[in-house]
């Protein structure tokens, strides 16, 4: 029983105990869930401090037989890839609980219990080293999310929940088939053993087998990411989900897909990964541009952020299938970045919704006048999301694009369009929601033009009431202490990850080197055999504008 | 020892203090923090870093921490100082200090006072980062950061839609430029493995010409965005929505010259890419003429100076493009003096006229605002290239170099110089001569605004004398031999300037009917130019509208909702049954869903187990 087991157990036990909280005491349910998630978060900090970046392989390993026949192990451990994703899960769960504090008034107990179950599943997914265990956790995650959307969602929640469930199930079934096939070949579900057998050639797959297995896993993960054109469940799920559901979905659950690509698709099927990389990268690029363009014209804030996720996750997939060190490092970093900044966007949109009960952009305007701090935090998040250097997303996007450019400068060029478009959709939304005036009428021009356009409504204006309300009578107060507690950690992470990536990247980089080494050991040579996984540092003679 | 980090950090602290606590601070404290931090940076540069740095071969270098590292690719938060940097630092902190002082007077009655100075200090932080950077990525941090501040300050009056729209436009158009810049960086990394200036420039001469041309052209895209060159200049005129001190500091003196600085910094790359150089020169020249023609027809005093800025930036690019890097930087500096003065003077004029910006409602101000009149005369002489003024030296250096490169470029430049003199003096006469045509009684600005203007007036007149940039930079950019025709060329460009002043005097003082007659005679052409060639409208029709319409009608409504979802819903309707069953469960009389979840999970896991057992 090591720390990792304890961290997995905390939300599971918390979930079970939460069910015994009397229904008549919703406050106790909230406090209990918050307490459990905070304990899990504090415990998970021990993973970071105890992690040895120089040690090879997994750490905090437990390997015990769970089911005798067929032999399924409870085999968990972490490496540089899963470490931060587990941290992301434990970091965001308390925030998801806090934002639901007042918003959820119906079936309070079940709601918070589900969030703990979700956390349990997410940590499990990132920790599992037995393929069957992985699959079990994968499905465990699906269940609470289905109900979070289906019970506490908005008007079209059933449609969204079923769509979400069906999409994901289709992928899951294919992955299950692939797992079972591997079991028939290897006689075990243990991922380390299977990987070793594949790499040493003790399981010899034909080209067709490898391709089909790769595609089965890939499809399951691609739906989860979601990769264009498999993305249409995401906007519906996000729009209908309660805020906490959107946050966990966007921030962590989507990363299950990208995590799977890196963890399983690359090392197990290196040949197929290389062969199929070009069209997958192309889909990723289409997704980047497509998601951004569709986000640009959304009238609904949550839908806008959802489509922006399609675009951002396209960067992750592009980075992964650039099969370069830089691209992969950027992709993994971008998973975390997206978790923080898009999570924050959903949190903030949720705050707006709680105030005005609308997600339509046109119903807003002039929020900066009445709720200046909310506006400032939203602005920081906006600029994090569009990749302003010094904030987190820039580091990831830059590395991904650099990695893509090494493969082909045209990849970077097309994907880079997404960076331009992200400024369009985010700033246009920001302008319509936060700028202007609350009642939509501009202050009477006093013929002073630019100068003297008094901004009496500006945050500085003396005697300004922070609890102003708009013309529809909805109160638009500024951030409450509870809301501050939700957003401050997120903003701190945006700045930290943007300014000092060295706290996070080395661990990721070390692990990615191993994954790429394993990948490039694969038979089919994609490009020049040596150094293809690194930024090409060869001297300039013979270099050209285009990558070799 | 030199603590280079102090230079940007002081304004950053000012930003933090005013940004977080400013609401509760008295104005005096806000002023002290905002002005004091920038002034302290200026003094540090002028008294410590500037004089004591080794102006020889050894540059000041400082490595603070590794910012991004992946594989063999490392980027440090590194600063470096050489002579070019010192010049830029002096301009940015010096002009910055003056404008901060001026703004305490100008913004005195405005709401959001602390917010304004917080943004202004943040701008200084990023701008200083930009010029101190020792590698392209740290330069890019400053580059994007000043874009952010520009966005915030253009949209400072955020209740006004036109202001926030202009802010968005500035940021988005700049993003297009940054896209080019980023691609240039990717190619640099692929070929040189690093973004450090010293390493890149050491390796660059050995690289193939096509690679260097690609890098240089992509950098030009970035520079065209930031420095408002064709075809990306469209954001700068709109940026005048911001308060006037912002126009002076960001959109005239410092930020918009970042593109020129970047090209000069990358001189090694450009010099080995002749096609790129030629492109830079032609774009610069075209922008200079194009913007000057628009400047002639505008009535908003800030718009006149905005197009003038675009035009003068074109001059700087012309200098860079013909290989006269130090002349370009010289003009960058003198332009910072006289254009900051023109804008701040315009601010004083607007202040005097109670917020009026239309020159048709001004006039006769020399009586009411004599000091403003005098300092603006100095600036107008300088920009017209009057002999002995700062603008004379730098403009002449550029035009001479252009002549050596290609005589036709010189002649186009001379015509532009004549137009420049014309429209600036047109603005001068319309503002200060004749009778006052506005409302209320105009008044002179307070001393806190006038004092910085006077300093700038001295610099506008004597700046060319005092700071001979080509001489200072001769180690980096060797001076060219004087050519025989030089005095002739000088006489021609001076004559063009004087002619421009003379014609404007005739048209706007002596024979005031004439402008209207000319405008009528060239009706359609005049309206086209007055409408700024309708470039914004063309961009909207050709790019923005199709993008929005296409995304809505084709991508969203057809592909997403139609094709993809249509397919999915086809499958989904099959599963309608599932949905109905689930609905029943939800409306049912169930005590706790959790029971179902546990049961469901168990069932799934058991099913898996069975499935797994089947061989």
mmCIF file of N, CA, C and O in Angstrom, chain A residues 161-214:
data_model
loop_
_atom_site.group_PDB
_atom_site.id
_atom_site.type_symbol
_atom_site.label_atom_id
_atom_site.label_comp_id
_atom_site.label_asym_id
_atom_site.label_seq_id
_atom_site.Cartn_x
_atom_site.Cartn_y
_atom_site.Cartn_z
ATOM 1 N N UNK A 161 -26.711 13.605 -23.125
ATOM 2 C CA UNK A 161 -26.138 12.501 -22.356
ATOM 3 C C UNK A 161 -26.094 11.224 -23.188
ATOM 4 O O UNK A 161 -25.094 10.497 -23.188
ATOM 5 N N UNK A 162 -27.185 10.968 -23.905
ATOM 6 C CA UNK A 162 -27.213 9.749 -24.713
ATOM 7 C C UNK A 162 -26.175 9.828 -25.828
ATOM 8 O O UNK A 162 -25.458 8.861 -26.112
ATOM 9 N N UNK A 163 -26.081 11.001 -26.437
ATOM 10 C CA UNK A 163 -25.115 11.193 -27.510
ATOM 11 C C UNK A 163 -23.693 10.958 -26.984
ATOM 12 O O UNK A 163 -22.889 10.255 -27.604
ATOM 13 N N UNK A 164 -23.438 11.539 -25.829
ATOM 14 C CA UNK A 164 -22.131 11.370 -25.184
ATOM 15 C C UNK A 164 -21.853 9.899 -24.929
ATOM 16 O O UNK A 164 -20.789 9.366 -25.241
ATOM 17 N N UNK A 165 -22.858 9.224 -24.389
ATOM 18 C CA UNK A 165 -22.699 7.829 -24.010
ATOM 19 C C UNK A 165 -22.458 6.959 -25.238
ATOM 20 O O UNK A 165 -21.559 6.123 -25.269
ATOM 21 N N UNK A 166 -23.258 7.194 -26.280
ATOM 22 C CA UNK A 166 -23.156 6.360 -27.480
ATOM 23 C C UNK A 166 -21.801 6.524 -28.159
ATOM 24 O O UNK A 166 -21.125 5.544 -28.482
ATOM 25 N N UNK A 167 -21.450 7.778 -28.373
ATOM 26 C CA UNK A 167 -20.163 8.064 -29.004
ATOM 27 C C UNK A 167 -19.052 7.306 -28.287
ATOM 28 O O UNK A 167 -18.261 6.574 -28.870
ATOM 29 N N UNK A 168 -19.017 7.504 -26.949
ATOM 30 C CA UNK A 168 -17.908 6.952 -26.193
ATOM 31 C C UNK A 168 -17.956 5.425 -26.181
ATOM 32 O O UNK A 168 -16.924 4.763 -26.246
ATOM 33 N N UNK A 169 -19.183 4.885 -26.107
ATOM 34 C CA UNK A 169 -19.302 3.432 -26.065
ATOM 35 C C UNK A 169 -18.783 2.790 -27.347
ATOM 36 O O UNK A 169 -18.141 1.746 -27.309
ATOM 37 N N UNK A 170 -19.082 3.433 -28.466
ATOM 38 C CA UNK A 170 -18.616 2.880 -29.742
ATOM 39 C C UNK A 170 -17.100 2.713 -29.701
ATOM 40 O O UNK A 170 -16.555 1.647 -30.025
ATOM 41 N N UNK A 171 -16.445 3.768 -29.253
ATOM 42 C CA UNK A 171 -14.999 3.698 -29.157
ATOM 43 C C UNK A 171 -14.555 2.655 -28.148
ATOM 44 O O UNK A 171 -13.660 1.849 -28.409
ATOM 45 N N UNK A 172 -15.217 2.639 -26.994
ATOM 46 C CA UNK A 172 -14.821 1.716 -25.938
ATOM 47 C C UNK A 172 -14.892 0.270 -26.395
ATOM 48 O O UNK A 172 -14.018 -0.542 -26.092
ATOM 49 N N UNK A 173 -15.960 -0.034 -27.123
ATOM 50 C CA UNK A 173 -16.148 -1.430 -27.547
ATOM 51 C C UNK A 173 -14.994 -1.849 -28.447
ATOM 52 O O UNK A 173 -14.442 -2.952 -28.298
ATOM 53 N N UNK A 174 -14.614 -0.952 -29.366
ATOM 54 C CA UNK A 174 -13.500 -1.286 -30.249
ATOM 55 C C UNK A 174 -12.228 -1.500 -29.441
ATOM 56 O O UNK A 174 -11.468 -2.445 -29.681
ATOM 57 N N UNK A 175 -12.021 -0.616 -28.456
ATOM 58 C CA UNK A 175 -10.819 -0.763 -27.650
ATOM 59 C C UNK A 175 -10.863 -2.068 -26.881
ATOM 60 O O UNK A 175 -9.853 -2.784 -26.785
ATOM 61 N N UNK A 176 -12.030 -2.406 -26.365
ATOM 62 C CA UNK A 176 -12.149 -3.658 -25.618
ATOM 63 C C UNK A 176 -11.793 -4.839 -26.507
ATOM 64 O O UNK A 176 -11.056 -5.753 -26.101
ATOM 65 N N UNK A 177 -12.293 -4.818 -27.722
ATOM 66 C CA UNK A 177 -11.977 -5.896 -28.658
ATOM 67 C C UNK A 177 -10.462 -5.995 -28.856
ATOM 68 O O UNK A 177 -9.885 -7.098 -28.841
ATOM 69 N N UNK A 178 -9.839 -4.838 -29.013
ATOM 70 C CA UNK A 178 -8.388 -4.841 -29.225
ATOM 71 C C UNK A 178 -7.660 -5.382 -28.003
ATOM 72 O O UNK A 178 -6.702 -6.158 -28.117
ATOM 73 N N UNK A 179 -8.144 -4.988 -26.815
ATOM 74 C CA UNK A 179 -7.506 -5.468 -25.581
ATOM 75 C C UNK A 179 -7.631 -6.985 -25.486
ATOM 76 O O UNK A 179 -6.677 -7.691 -25.152
ATOM 77 N N UNK A 180 -8.829 -7.455 -25.817
ATOM 78 C CA UNK A 180 -9.027 -8.903 -25.726
ATOM 79 C C UNK A 180 -8.142 -9.632 -26.731
ATOM 80 O O UNK A 180 -7.551 -10.670 -26.430
ATOM 81 N N UNK A 181 -8.024 -9.059 -27.901
ATOM 82 C CA UNK A 181 -7.160 -9.695 -28.892
ATOM 83 C C UNK A 181 -5.718 -9.760 -28.375
ATOM 84 O O UNK A 181 -5.049 -10.789 -28.488
ATOM 85 N N UNK A 182 -5.264 -8.686 -27.783
ATOM 86 C CA UNK A 182 -3.904 -8.685 -27.249
ATOM 87 C C UNK A 182 -3.763 -9.748 -26.160
ATOM 88 O O UNK A 182 -2.729 -10.416 -26.046
ATOM 89 N N UNK A 183 -4.829 -9.897 -25.372
ATOM 90 C CA UNK A 183 -4.805 -10.898 -24.306
ATOM 91 C C UNK A 183 -4.658 -12.301 -24.894
ATOM 92 O O UNK A 183 -3.891 -13.128 -24.399
ATOM 93 N N UNK A 184 -5.373 -12.530 -25.980
ATOM 94 C CA UNK A 184 -5.276 -13.851 -26.602
ATOM 95 C C UNK A 184 -3.866 -14.110 -27.106
ATOM 96 O O UNK A 184 -3.399 -15.248 -27.131
ATOM 97 N N UNK A 185 -3.185 -13.059 -27.496
ATOM 98 C CA UNK A 185 -1.828 -13.227 -27.992
ATOM 99 C C UNK A 185 -0.823 -13.364 -26.859
ATOM 100 O O UNK A 185 0.088 -14.189 -26.912
ATOM 101 N N UNK A 186 -0.998 -12.537 -25.838
ATOM 102 C CA UNK A 186 0.026 -12.457 -24.805
ATOM 103 C C UNK A 186 -0.303 -13.322 -23.594
ATOM 104 O O UNK A 186 0.591 -13.670 -22.815
ATOM 105 N N UNK A 187 -1.559 -13.613 -23.393
ATOM 106 C CA UNK A 187 -1.936 -14.384 -22.219
ATOM 107 C C UNK A 187 -1.941 -13.563 -20.948
ATOM 108 O O UNK A 187 -1.976 -14.107 -19.842
ATOM 109 N N UNK A 188 -1.884 -12.280 -21.086
ATOM 110 C CA UNK A 188 -1.919 -11.423 -19.906
ATOM 111 C C UNK A 188 -2.497 -10.078 -20.292
ATOM 112 O O UNK A 188 -2.490 -9.703 -21.466
ATOM 113 N N UNK A 189 -3.018 -9.374 -19.272
ATOM 114 C CA UNK A 189 -3.486 -8.016 -19.502
ATOM 115 C C UNK A 189 -2.439 -7.002 -19.074
ATOM 116 O O UNK A 189 -2.646 -5.809 -19.177
ATOM 117 N N UNK A 190 -1.336 -7.514 -18.547
ATOM 118 C CA UNK A 190 -0.353 -6.603 -17.981
ATOM 119 C C UNK A 190 0.336 -5.806 -19.081
ATOM 120 O O UNK A 190 0.979 -6.364 -19.971
ATOM 121 N N UNK A 191 0.200 -4.490 -18.976
ATOM 122 C CA UNK A 191 0.671 -3.650 -20.078
ATOM 123 C C UNK A 191 2.179 -3.725 -20.247
ATOM 124 O O UNK A 191 2.687 -3.784 -21.366
ATOM 125 N N UNK A 192 2.896 -3.740 -19.127
ATOM 126 C CA UNK A 192 4.350 -3.770 -19.222
ATOM 127 C C UNK A 192 4.813 -5.036 -19.941
ATOM 128 O O UNK A 192 5.665 -4.993 -20.832
ATOM 129 N N UNK A 193 4.193 -6.160 -19.570
ATOM 130 C CA UNK A 193 4.560 -7.427 -20.208
ATOM 131 C C UNK A 193 4.226 -7.407 -21.693
ATOM 132 O O UNK A 193 5.039 -7.782 -22.537
ATOM 133 N N UNK A 194 3.010 -6.929 -21.998
ATOM 134 C CA UNK A 194 2.596 -6.910 -23.409
ATOM 135 C C UNK A 194 3.533 -6.039 -24.228
ATOM 136 O O UNK A 194 3.990 -6.410 -25.316
ATOM 137 N N UNK A 195 3.837 -4.876 -23.657
ATOM 138 C CA UNK A 195 4.715 -3.951 -24.362
ATOM 139 C C UNK A 195 6.076 -4.590 -24.619
ATOM 140 O O UNK A 195 6.626 -4.499 -25.728
ATOM 141 N N UNK A 196 6.560 -5.244 -23.570
ATOM 142 C CA UNK A 196 7.853 -5.896 -23.701
ATOM 143 C C UNK A 196 7.812 -6.986 -24.776
ATOM 144 O O UNK A 196 8.724 -7.104 -25.598
ATOM 145 N N UNK A 197 6.726 -7.753 -24.782
ATOM 146 C CA UNK A 197 6.612 -8.825 -25.776
ATOM 147 C C UNK A 197 6.516 -8.262 -27.181
ATOM 148 O O UNK A 197 7.085 -8.802 -28.132
ATOM 149 N N UNK A 198 5.780 -7.161 -27.318
ATOM 150 C CA UNK A 198 5.657 -6.540 -28.642
ATOM 151 C C UNK A 198 7.004 -6.017 -29.123
ATOM 152 O O UNK A 198 7.387 -6.191 -30.279
ATOM 153 N N UNK A 199 7.713 -5.396 -28.182
ATOM 154 C CA UNK A 199 8.968 -4.783 -28.602
ATOM 155 C C UNK A 199 10.063 -5.813 -28.867
ATOM 156 O O UNK A 199 10.915 -5.619 -29.738
ATOM 157 N N UNK A 200 10.007 -6.884 -28.095
ATOM 158 C CA UNK A 200 11.049 -7.891 -28.299
ATOM 159 C C UNK A 200 10.682 -8.851 -29.422
ATOM 160 O O UNK A 200 11.461 -9.719 -29.787
ATOM 161 N N UNK A 201 9.463 -8.718 -29.929
ATOM 162 C CA UNK A 201 9.065 -9.570 -31.035
ATOM 163 C C UNK A 201 8.481 -10.891 -30.617
ATOM 164 O O UNK A 201 8.240 -11.765 -31.443
ATOM 165 N N UNK A 202 8.258 -11.073 -29.300
ATOM 166 C CA UNK A 202 7.663 -12.342 -28.866
ATOM 167 C C UNK A 202 6.206 -12.417 -29.288
ATOM 168 O O UNK A 202 5.647 -13.492 -29.443
ATOM 169 N N UNK A 203 5.558 -11.279 -29.427
ATOM 170 C CA UNK A 203 4.284 -11.265 -30.139
ATOM 171 C C UNK A 203 4.590 -10.657 -31.497
ATOM 172 O O UNK A 203 4.998 -9.495 -31.572
ATOM 173 N N UNK A 204 4.437 -11.444 -32.522
ATOM 174 C CA UNK A 204 4.698 -10.899 -33.847
ATOM 175 C C UNK A 204 3.361 -10.604 -34.504
ATOM 176 O O UNK A 204 2.575 -11.499 -34.783
ATOM 177 N N UNK A 205 3.096 -9.321 -34.724
ATOM 178 C CA UNK A 205 1.852 -8.934 -35.375
ATOM 179 C C UNK A 205 2.118 -8.758 -36.864
ATOM 180 O O UNK A 205 3.172 -8.268 -37.251
ATOM 181 N N UNK A 206 1.150 -9.204 -37.651
ATOM 182 C CA UNK A 206 1.273 -8.879 -39.075
ATOM 183 C C UNK A 206 0.966 -7.395 -39.236
ATOM 184 O O UNK A 206 0.428 -6.744 -38.339
ATOM 185 N N UNK A 207 1.306 -6.907 -40.404
ATOM 186 C CA UNK A 207 1.081 -5.488 -40.681
ATOM 187 C C UNK A 207 -0.391 -5.137 -40.517
ATOM 188 O O UNK A 207 -0.755 -4.127 -39.912
ATOM 189 N N UNK A 208 -1.277 -6.004 -41.046
ATOM 190 C CA UNK A 208 -2.707 -5.744 -40.957
ATOM 191 C C UNK A 208 -3.156 -5.759 -39.506
ATOM 192 O O UNK A 208 -3.922 -4.895 -39.067
ATOM 193 N N UNK A 209 -2.669 -6.747 -38.760
ATOM 194 C CA UNK A 209 -3.063 -6.821 -37.353
ATOM 195 C C UNK A 209 -2.646 -5.561 -36.610
ATOM 196 O O UNK A 209 -3.430 -4.980 -35.860
ATOM 197 N N UNK A 210 -1.417 -5.164 -36.850
ATOM 198 C CA UNK A 210 -0.934 -3.983 -36.133
ATOM 199 C C UNK A 210 -1.776 -2.766 -36.481
ATOM 200 O O UNK A 210 -2.187 -2.013 -35.608
ATOM 201 N N UNK A 211 -2.059 -2.631 -37.781
ATOM 202 C CA UNK A 211 -2.847 -1.472 -38.204
ATOM 203 C C UNK A 211 -4.238 -1.501 -37.580
ATOM 204 O O UNK A 211 -4.727 -0.491 -37.063
ATOM 205 N N UNK A 212 -4.864 -2.664 -37.599
ATOM 206 C CA UNK A 212 -6.226 -2.739 -37.054
ATOM 207 C C UNK A 212 -6.241 -2.467 -35.559
ATOM 208 O O UNK A 212 -7.110 -1.760 -35.053
ATOM 209 N N UNK A 213 -5.263 -3.048 -34.852
ATOM 210 C CA UNK A 213 -5.198 -2.816 -33.408
ATOM 211 C C UNK A 213 -4.971 -1.337 -33.124
ATOM 212 O O UNK A 213 -5.619 -0.745 -32.255
ATOM 213 N N UNK A 214 -4.045 -0.770 -33.883
ATOM 214 C CA UNK A 214 -3.770 0.653 -33.712
ATOM 215 C C UNK A 214 -5.050 1.458 -33.911
ATOM 216 O O UNK A 214 -5.398 2.334 -33.106
#
